[in-house]
Amino acid sequence: MKKRLLALLMALAMMLALAACGGTEAETTTAEETADAATEDTAEEEAEAEAENETNADADAEDEAEPEETDEDAKAETVVTRIGSLKGPTSIGLTEMMSWDSADYSFTMETDASALLTEMVSGELDIALIPANAAAIWNTKIEGGVTCIDVNTLGVLYVISADDSIASIEDLAGRTIYLPGQGTSPDYVLQYLLAQHDMSLDDVNVEYQSEAAEVIAALTADPEGVGLLPQPSVTAALNKLEGFSIVLDLTEEWGAVSDTDLITGVTVVRTAFLEEHPEEVAQFLADHLTSTTAANEDIATTAQRMVDLGILESAAVAEAAIPYCNVTCVTGQDMEDMVSAYLQVLYDLEPSSVGGTLPGDEFYYLG
């Protein structure tokens, strides 16, 4: 631009010199027009340069106003999936995940499924591992607010007794049977198996206890009684009750009279969480499969983790029990087929056992 100004000044000087030497009016006019045009060109260039400088300044200001995302910002946006489970077999498959100390998950363990329900309804939990029939009841209570995403535990129920002459369901006739919880999975499984052998609760004397520890205490006081317990409580009981052993595997008894699978626990997710965070749910399922596989393959490590988490008091008991706990992770169509068939059996036995109605197809997440 300085060169153009210098050229302009030199042109003006020459024209003034010509005018002073008697140049014609036309020449003078032409020179003045040329000078005017050059001045206008220079002004336009200066205006364009100024506008360009202003644009660059605005861009720089925008860059300064929008700071780059930092690692702290990324951490703040991490979705923490909150998982609840029961202090029993349905938590065994989570022990590997719990050891990861991952920022993606937080864990809560309760002794009662109703506590998990309260936390789920209030939005304090996103995923829960609970009895299969409880999942159907939850679905009815909160109007489709939960969705089933996997089967986490198959059959874990066993009958223990000091009388090894018990070899069939029919042999339970006239016996006093201690079991944890009226209206729970053990209760309904017993009723179903009795019905399949043309028997009912009237043919036995059922004594409901609040928890497994009370069943063990009752059998200690009544060594002629029969206990119906889930693993790993069965193994714990056999370590405390002299002369007792497993006399019936109810998973085998179920399979002998039904073409469905005996299911203990399933995993459900808040439907709203699933809709908002499908990627996190998919990641949980992948991690849950990894965790259950590790729990079954490295039994000694899993047993120690169960003790550390307060699921059992003895690592030796846990190690002996894990092979009988049928820990798994079944997803997709296989999960729906298994759960829907099992719930149908319970519904036919007693509709209230699944909340009075069977869940629809929307209850099952197929991925």
Coordinates of N, CA and C in Angstrom, one line a residue, residues 68-78:
E68 N -11.2 -24.7 25.5 CA -11.2 -26.1 25.1 C -11.6 -26.9 26.3
E69 N -12.3 -28.1 26.0 CA -12.7 -29.0 27.0 C -11.5 -29.7 27.7
T70 N -11.5 -29.7 29.0 CA -10.4 -30.2 29.7 C -10.7 -31.6 30.2
D71 N -9.7 -32.3 30.7 CA -10.0 -33.7 31.3 C -11.0 -33.6 32.4
E72 N -11.0 -32.6 33.2 CA -11.9 -32.4 34.3 C -13.3 -32.3 33.8
D73 N -13.5 -31.6 32.7 CA -14.9 -31.5 32.1 C -15.3 -32.9 31.6
A74 N -14.4 -33.7 31.0 CA -14.8 -35.0 30.5 C -15.2 -35.9 31.7
K75 N -14.5 -35.8 32.8 CA -14.8 -36.6 34.0 C -16.2 -36.2 34.5
A76 N -16.5 -34.9 34.5 CA -17.8 -34.4 35.0 C -18.9 -35.0 34.2
E77 N -18.7 -35.3 32.9 CA -19.8 -35.8 32.1 C -20.0 -37.3 32.1
T78 N -19.1 -38.0 32.8 CA -19.2 -39.5 32.9 C -20.5 -39.9 33.6

